[in-house]
Amino acid sequence: MHAPVHHRRLALIDMGTNTFHLLIVEDQPGQPPHVLVRTKVGVRLGEGGISKGEIAPLPYARALQTVRGFKEEIELHQVTEVRATATSAMRVSRNGPDLVRDILDSTGIQVEVIPGNREAELIAKGIRQAVPLGQAKHLLMDIGGGSVEFIIANEDTIFWKQSFEIGAQRLLDKFFPDPSGVFPREQVQAELEYLADKLAPLTAAVAEHGPLASLVGSSGSFDTLADLSVGQVRREADLPPSTPLPLADFEQHFAQLLTLDHDGRVALPGMFPMRADMLVVASIIVKYVLTTYGLTQITTSAFALKEGLLAELLGRG
């Protein structure tokens, strides 16, 4: 017999284009939520299809299998409330609604596909739980596989936010013809020019709301950049809420990523293999932002969308 659970136990699932995350916490009144499970699975939902507007059969099957695994964890931990959100890949794919239905049929979990602006808002709320922003304005950034969110915010106000469908899987499909090789210099230039065009609304927002104190990056690519700095891949549960990423470290990683081929990138201490190619195109976005907006400080946040949703549910967002 299990002892009855008196506390509220929440499970938060974030179904991103690259990675599915599961966070299970126990809400203890008057205390910070107690984390029971924090895990992620590289589903690569956008692989082979996101640029064509569909989820390919293999990632579709991986998604279903992953959520079934999450469901087992949820039952094991006697969760009282489940919230599942999905972002870019399921937002824009023709068969996204089919996957939502299949997940519901096979697990009983209802997935909410959220718009980009809502995603940006939740990311800001999550980052605030990890990084003390103070009164200065910062540029918050989350590089996903399908979309990239930018938010200009301080600890209590979001001044501007927008989601752009320029995520790492899309950029790989567009600019990296042979991911097994070295990323060609002319492709770096092509991506920078593409970003300058696509991010014109961000450039206008920075001109209006700047100057900005720093860049705060959340989610996978920034976690991996932080891991490269310490030379080891850390488990989701072992990441500190936030880590300063010295500019010199970023520049060193960036130069190295551009000179290595796929196998060389995979061999780097701290590289999460699934990100070996995506990190190249993602780092070019970081480089563009640092250069264009004159930012010299980077902080990585281990907290993002799911922590923002948790803070909101607990009335702390």
GROMACS .gro file of C-alpha atoms in nm:
model
  317
    1MET     CA    1   0.000   0.000   0.000
    2HIS     CA    2   0.120   0.350  -0.085
    3ALA     CA    3   0.083   0.616   0.181
    4PRO     CA    4  -0.165   0.879   0.066
    5VAL     CA    5  -0.016   1.194  -0.087
    6HIS     CA    6  -0.140   1.500   0.097
    7HIS     CA    7   0.062   1.754  -0.097
    8ARG     CA    8  -0.007   1.890  -0.442
    9ARG     CA    9   0.221   1.715  -0.690
   10LEU     CA   10   0.263   1.876  -1.030
   11ALA     CA   11   0.405   1.731  -1.350
   12LEU     CA   12   0.510   1.976  -1.622
   13ILE     CA   13   0.590   1.852  -1.969
   14ASP     CA   14   0.753   2.080  -2.226
   15MET     CA   15   0.750   1.926  -2.575
   16GLY     CA   16   1.006   2.121  -2.771
   17THR     CA   17   1.124   2.069  -3.126
   18ASN     CA   18   1.450   1.904  -3.010
   19THR     CA   19   1.391   1.801  -2.652
   20PHE     CA   20   1.100   1.687  -2.437
   21HIS     CA   21   1.133   1.786  -2.071
   22LEU     CA   22   0.960   1.645  -1.765
   23LEU     CA   23   0.957   1.821  -1.428
   24ILE     CA   24   0.776   1.671  -1.130
   25VAL     CA   25   0.756   1.876  -0.810
   26GLU     CA   26   0.581   1.862  -0.478
   27ASP     CA   27   0.430   2.192  -0.370
   28GLN     CA   28   0.507   2.249  -0.004
   29PRO     CA   29   0.318   2.548   0.136
   30GLY     CA   30   0.553   2.826   0.245
   31GLN     CA   31   0.858   2.657   0.092
   32PRO     CA   32   1.013   2.634  -0.253
   33PRO     CA   33   0.869   2.344  -0.457
   34HIS     CA   34   1.057   2.019  -0.394
   35VAL     CA   35   1.185   1.869  -0.719
   36LEU     CA   36   1.119   1.495  -0.747
   37VAL     CA   37   1.210   1.443  -1.115
   38ARG     CA   38   1.387   1.665  -1.366
   39THR     CA   39   1.469   1.489  -1.690
   40LYS     CA   40   1.489   1.541  -2.064
   41VAL     CA   41   1.485   1.324  -2.375
   42GLY     CA   42   1.630   1.421  -2.713
   43VAL     CA   43   1.329   1.351  -2.934
   44ARG     CA   44   1.438   1.560  -3.236
   45LEU     CA   45   1.073   1.611  -3.332
   46GLY     CA   46   1.174   1.848  -3.612
   47GLU     CA   47   1.424   1.612  -3.773
   48GLY     CA   48   1.363   1.546  -4.140
   49GLY     CA   49   1.034   1.733  -4.155
   50ILE     CA   50   1.008   2.070  -3.981
   51SER     CA   51   1.118   2.266  -4.289
   52LYS     CA   52   0.851   2.080  -4.491
   53GLY     CA   53   0.582   2.158  -4.234
   54GLU     CA   54   0.532   1.809  -4.099
   55ILE     CA   55   0.654   1.574  -3.828
   56ALA     CA   56   0.829   1.278  -3.996
   57PRO     CA   57   0.724   0.920  -3.901
   58LEU     CA   58   1.032   0.834  -3.689
   59PRO     CA   59   1.024   1.149  -3.470
   60TYR     CA   60   0.645   1.106  -3.442
   61ALA     CA   61   0.697   0.755  -3.300
   62ARG     CA   62   0.977   0.879  -3.070
   63ALA     CA   63   0.744   1.149  -2.935
   64LEU     CA   64   0.471   0.898  -2.850
   65GLN     CA   65   0.718   0.660  -2.688
   66THR     CA   66   0.872   0.942  -2.480
   67VAL     CA   67   0.538   1.068  -2.350
   68ARG     CA   68   0.440   0.712  -2.258
   69GLY     CA   69   0.763   0.690  -2.056
   70PHE     CA   70   0.682   1.023  -1.889
   71LYS     CA   71   0.335   0.890  -1.806
   72GLU     CA   72   0.493   0.598  -1.616
   73GLU     CA   73   0.705   0.841  -1.410
   74ILE     CA   74   0.395   1.052  -1.342
   75GLU     CA   75   0.200   0.751  -1.215
   76LEU     CA   76   0.495   0.627  -1.011
   77HIS     CA   77   0.514   0.963  -0.833
   78GLN     CA   78   0.136   0.985  -0.772
   79VAL     CA   79   0.110   1.323  -0.944
   80THR     CA   80  -0.210   1.517  -0.877
   81GLU     CA   81  -0.192   1.761  -1.172
   82VAL     CA   82  -0.036   1.738  -1.519
   83ARG     CA   83   0.031   2.029  -1.755
   84ALA     CA   84   0.177   1.958  -2.097
   85THR     CA   85   0.272   2.224  -2.351
   86ALA     CA   86   0.405   2.193  -2.704
   87THR     CA   87   0.581   2.458  -2.909
   88SER     CA   88   0.713   2.529  -3.257
   89ALA     CA   89   0.719   2.184  -3.425
   90MET     CA   90   0.365   2.099  -3.319
   91ARG     CA   91   0.248   2.458  -3.372
   92VAL     CA   92   0.335   2.469  -3.741
   93SER     CA   93   0.319   2.104  -3.856
   94ARG     CA   94   0.027   1.978  -4.060
   95ASN     CA   95   0.015   1.661  -3.848
   96GLY     CA   96   0.071   1.836  -3.513
   97PRO     CA   97  -0.301   1.799  -3.422
   98ASP     CA   98  -0.279   1.424  -3.501
   99LEU     CA   99   0.009   1.386  -3.256
  100VAL     CA  100  -0.185   1.579  -2.988
  101ARG     CA  101  -0.477   1.338  -3.038
  102ASP     CA  102  -0.256   1.026  -3.037
  103ILE     CA  103  -0.085   1.138  -2.715
  104LEU     CA  104  -0.424   1.190  -2.553
  105ASP     CA  105  -0.550   0.850  -2.673
  106SER     CA  106  -0.243   0.658  -2.556
  107THR     CA  107  -0.161   0.839  -2.229
  108GLY     CA  108  -0.465   1.046  -2.130
  109ILE     CA  109  -0.241   1.356  -2.130
  110GLN     CA  110  -0.394   1.662  -2.294
  111VAL     CA  111  -0.128   1.868  -2.471
  112GLU     CA  112  -0.174   2.242  -2.508
  113VAL     CA  113  -0.004   2.379  -2.821
  114ILE     CA  114   0.094   2.732  -2.722
  115PRO     CA  115   0.153   3.035  -2.948
  116GLY     CA  116   0.498   3.193  -2.972
  117ASN     CA  117   0.413   3.497  -2.760
  118ARG     CA  118   0.289   3.279  -2.477
  119GLU     CA  119   0.605   3.068  -2.507
  120ALA     CA  120   0.819   3.383  -2.475
  121GLU     CA  121   0.624   3.496  -2.167
  122LEU     CA  122   0.668   3.160  -1.991
  123ILE     CA  123   1.040   3.153  -2.076
  124ALA     CA  124   1.082   3.498  -1.917
  125LYS     CA  125   0.900   3.378  -1.604
  126GLY     CA  126   1.123   3.070  -1.588
  127ILE     CA  127   1.446   3.268  -1.631
  128ARG     CA  128   1.340   3.502  -1.351
  129GLN     CA  129   1.329   3.204  -1.113
  130ALA     CA  130   1.697   3.133  -1.193
  131VAL     CA  131   1.861   3.469  -1.261
  132PRO     CA  132   1.825   3.781  -1.043
  133LEU     CA  133   1.764   4.039  -1.317
  134GLY     CA  134   1.720   4.343  -1.092
  135GLN     CA  135   1.594   4.670  -1.240
  136ALA     CA  136   1.828   4.673  -1.542
  137LYS     CA  137   1.688   4.558  -1.876
  138HIS     CA  138   1.833   4.237  -2.021
  139LEU     CA  139   1.791   4.051  -2.348
  140LEU     CA  140   1.652   3.705  -2.273
  141MET     CA  141   1.690   3.444  -2.544
  142ASP     CA  142   1.584   3.083  -2.588
  143ILE     CA  143   1.711   2.892  -2.892
  144GLY     CA  144   1.485   2.599  -2.967
  145GLY     CA  145   1.490   2.359  -3.258
  146GLY     CA  146   1.194   2.526  -3.425
  147SER     CA  147   1.174   2.878  -3.288
  148VAL     CA  148   1.387   3.134  -3.106
  149GLU     CA  149   1.229   3.358  -2.842
  150PHE     CA  150   1.363   3.702  -2.756
  151ILE     CA  151   1.238   3.899  -2.456
  152ILE     CA  152   1.350   4.238  -2.324
  153ALA     CA  153   1.278   4.232  -1.952
  154ASN     CA  154   1.386   4.308  -1.598
  155GLU     CA  155   1.277   4.132  -1.280
  156ASP     CA  156   0.922   4.264  -1.288
  157THR     CA  157   0.841   4.391  -1.639
  158ILE     CA  158   0.843   4.244  -1.989
  159PHE     CA  159   0.902   4.540  -2.219
  160TRP     CA  160   0.893   4.348  -2.546
  161LYS     CA  161   0.877   3.986  -2.662
  162GLN     CA  162   0.861   3.795  -2.988
  163SER     CA  163   0.902   3.440  -3.115
  164PHE     CA  164   1.081   3.388  -3.447
  165GLU     CA  165   1.058   3.063  -3.648
  166ILE     CA  166   1.436   3.046  -3.696
  167GLY     CA  167   1.523   2.756  -3.464
  168ALA     CA  168   1.837   2.545  -3.488
  169GLN     CA  169   1.681   2.256  -3.684
  170ARG     CA  170   1.543   2.501  -3.942
  171LEU     CA  171   1.881   2.674  -3.971
  172LEU     CA  172   2.057   2.338  -4.012
  173ASP     CA  173   1.817   2.244  -4.292
  174LYS     CA  174   1.870   2.580  -4.460
  175PHE     CA  175   2.242   2.650  -4.418
  176PHE     CA  176   2.426   2.327  -4.339
  177PRO     CA  177   2.423   2.112  -4.654
  178ASP     CA  178   2.665   1.854  -4.510
  179PRO     CA  179   2.648   1.835  -4.129
  180SER     CA  180   2.922   1.566  -4.130
  181GLY     CA  181   3.174   1.830  -4.234
  182VAL     CA  182   3.313   2.168  -4.134
  183PHE     CA  183   3.061   2.452  -4.153
  184PRO     CA  184   3.162   2.654  -4.463
  185ARG     CA  185   3.264   3.019  -4.407
  186GLU     CA  186   3.029   3.144  -4.678
  187GLN     CA  187   2.741   2.970  -4.497
  188VAL     CA  188   2.829   3.155  -4.176
  189GLN     CA  189   2.801   3.479  -4.372
  190ALA     CA  190   2.476   3.367  -4.534
  191GLU     CA  191   2.323   3.284  -4.196
  192LEU     CA  192   2.433   3.620  -4.048
  193GLU     CA  193   2.270   3.805  -4.337
  194TYR     CA  194   1.953   3.597  -4.300
  195LEU     CA  195   1.941   3.676  -3.926
  196ALA     CA  196   1.990   4.048  -3.988
  197ASP     CA  197   1.682   4.039  -4.210
  198LYS     CA  198   1.465   3.812  -3.992
  199LEU     CA  199   1.554   3.986  -3.665
  200ALA     CA  200   1.477   4.340  -3.785
  201PRO     CA  201   1.190   4.365  -3.528
  202LEU     CA  202   1.435   4.276  -3.249
  203THR     CA  203   1.684   4.536  -3.372
  204ALA     CA  204   1.408   4.799  -3.363
  205ALA     CA  205   1.306   4.688  -3.011
  206VAL     CA  206   1.665   4.708  -2.883
  207ALA     CA  207   1.696   5.057  -3.032
  208GLU     CA  208   1.376   5.157  -2.848
  209HIS     CA  209   1.435   4.988  -2.511
  210GLY     CA  210   1.818   4.974  -2.487
  211PRO     CA  211   2.082   4.989  -2.364
  212LEU     CA  212   2.067   4.633  -2.231
  213ALA     CA  213   2.278   4.506  -1.942
  214SER     CA  214   2.341   4.150  -2.061
  215LEU     CA  215   2.234   3.848  -2.263
  216VAL     CA  216   2.059   3.574  -2.065
  217GLY     CA  217   2.023   3.249  -2.257
  218SER     CA  218   1.806   2.954  -2.158
  219SER     CA  219   1.760   2.598  -2.279
  220GLY     CA  220   1.964   2.344  -2.464
  221SER     CA  221   2.220   2.537  -2.665
  222PHE     CA  222   2.315   2.754  -2.369
  223ASP     CA  223   2.328   2.451  -2.136
  224THR     CA  224   2.572   2.290  -2.379
  225LEU     CA  225   2.786   2.605  -2.407
  226ALA     CA  226   2.806   2.606  -2.026
  227ASP     CA  227   2.893   2.233  -2.028
  228LEU     CA  228   3.174   2.295  -2.280
  229SER     CA  229   3.318   2.552  -2.038
  230VAL     CA  230   3.334   2.296  -1.756
  231GLY     CA  231   3.432   2.015  -1.993
  232GLN     CA  232   3.157   1.772  -1.899
  233VAL     CA  233   2.797   1.693  -1.993
  234ARG     CA  234   2.591   1.752  -1.679
  235ARG     CA  235   2.258   1.589  -1.611
  236GLU     CA  236   1.956   1.818  -1.611
  237ALA     CA  237   1.922   1.765  -1.234
  238ASP     CA  238   2.286   1.870  -1.173
  239LEU     CA  239   2.280   2.206  -1.348
  240PRO     CA  240   2.293   2.510  -1.120
  241PRO     CA  241   2.001   2.750  -1.185
  242SER     CA  242   2.233   2.997  -1.357
  243THR     CA  243   2.596   3.010  -1.470
  244PRO     CA  244   2.798   3.308  -1.599
  245LEU     CA  245   2.948   3.231  -1.940
  246PRO     CA  246   3.257   3.448  -1.990
  247LEU     CA  247   3.266   3.615  -2.331
  248ALA     CA  248   3.617   3.476  -2.392
  249ASP     CA  249   3.484   3.122  -2.331
  250PHE     CA  250   3.203   3.174  -2.581
  251GLU     CA  251   3.443   3.314  -2.844
  252GLN     CA  252   3.673   3.015  -2.794
  253HIS     CA  253   3.388   2.762  -2.827
  254PHE     CA  254   3.254   2.947  -3.132
  255ALA     CA  255   3.591   2.944  -3.313
  256GLN     CA  256   3.640   2.577  -3.229
  257LEU     CA  257   3.292   2.471  -3.345
  258LEU     CA  258   3.355   2.636  -3.683
  259THR     CA  259   3.688   2.460  -3.744
  260LEU     CA  260   3.584   2.104  -3.651
  261ASP     CA  261   3.385   1.849  -3.847
  262HIS     CA  262   3.091   1.659  -3.696
  263ASP     CA  263   3.306   1.388  -3.533
  264GLY     CA  264   3.542   1.650  -3.392
  265ARG     CA  265   3.251   1.839  -3.237
  266VAL     CA  266   3.104   1.521  -3.085
  267ALA     CA  267   3.444   1.448  -2.927
  268LEU     CA  268   3.458   1.782  -2.741
  269PRO     CA  269   3.442   1.734  -2.361
  270GLY     CA  270   3.100   1.864  -2.258
  271MET     CA  271   2.930   1.815  -2.597
  272PHE     CA  272   2.581   1.661  -2.591
  273PRO     CA  273   2.605   1.453  -2.914
  274MET     CA  274   2.256   1.544  -3.039
  275ARG     CA  275   2.364   1.911  -3.041
  276ALA     CA  276   2.696   1.872  -3.221
  277ASP     CA  277   2.565   2.031  -3.542
  278MET     CA  278   2.282   2.242  -3.406
  279LEU     CA  279   2.520   2.420  -3.170
  280VAL     CA  280   2.708   2.562  -3.469
  281VAL     CA  281   2.404   2.735  -3.619
  282ALA     CA  282   2.280   2.831  -3.270
  283SER     CA  283   2.616   2.986  -3.179
  284ILE     CA  284   2.600   3.200  -3.491
  285ILE     CA  285   2.273   3.347  -3.354
  286VAL     CA  286   2.446   3.418  -3.022
  287LYS     CA  287   2.742   3.574  -3.204
  288TYR     CA  288   2.507   3.789  -3.413
  289VAL     CA  289   2.323   3.914  -3.104
  290LEU     CA  290   2.639   3.992  -2.906
  291THR     CA  291   2.795   4.182  -3.196
  292THR     CA  292   2.486   4.365  -3.321
  293TYR     CA  293   2.361   4.483  -2.981
  294GLY     CA  294   2.702   4.538  -2.819
  295LEU     CA  295   2.646   4.290  -2.535
  296THR     CA  296   2.951   4.178  -2.336
  297GLN     CA  297   2.798   3.966  -2.059
  298ILE     CA  298   2.631   3.625  -2.096
  299THR     CA  299   2.447   3.430  -1.827
  300THR     CA  300   2.302   3.086  -1.893
  301SER     CA  301   1.975   2.989  -1.724
  302ALA     CA  302   1.893   2.622  -1.662
  303PHE     CA  303   1.531   2.729  -1.612
  304ALA     CA  304   1.301   2.802  -1.903
  305LEU     CA  305   0.944   2.735  -2.013
  306LYS     CA  306   0.847   2.457  -1.772
  307GLU     CA  307   0.979   2.649  -1.470
  308GLY     CA  308   0.786   2.954  -1.589
  309LEU     CA  309   0.469   2.749  -1.608
  310LEU     CA  310   0.538   2.611  -1.260
  311ALA     CA  311   0.593   2.960  -1.116
  312GLU     CA  312   0.264   3.070  -1.273
  313LEU     CA  313   0.072   2.770  -1.139
  314LEU     CA  314   0.209   2.832  -0.790
  315GLY     CA  315   0.127   3.202  -0.811
  316ARG     CA  316   0.493   3.305  -0.810
  317GLY     CA  317   0.532   3.402  -1.177
   0.00000   0.00000   0.00000
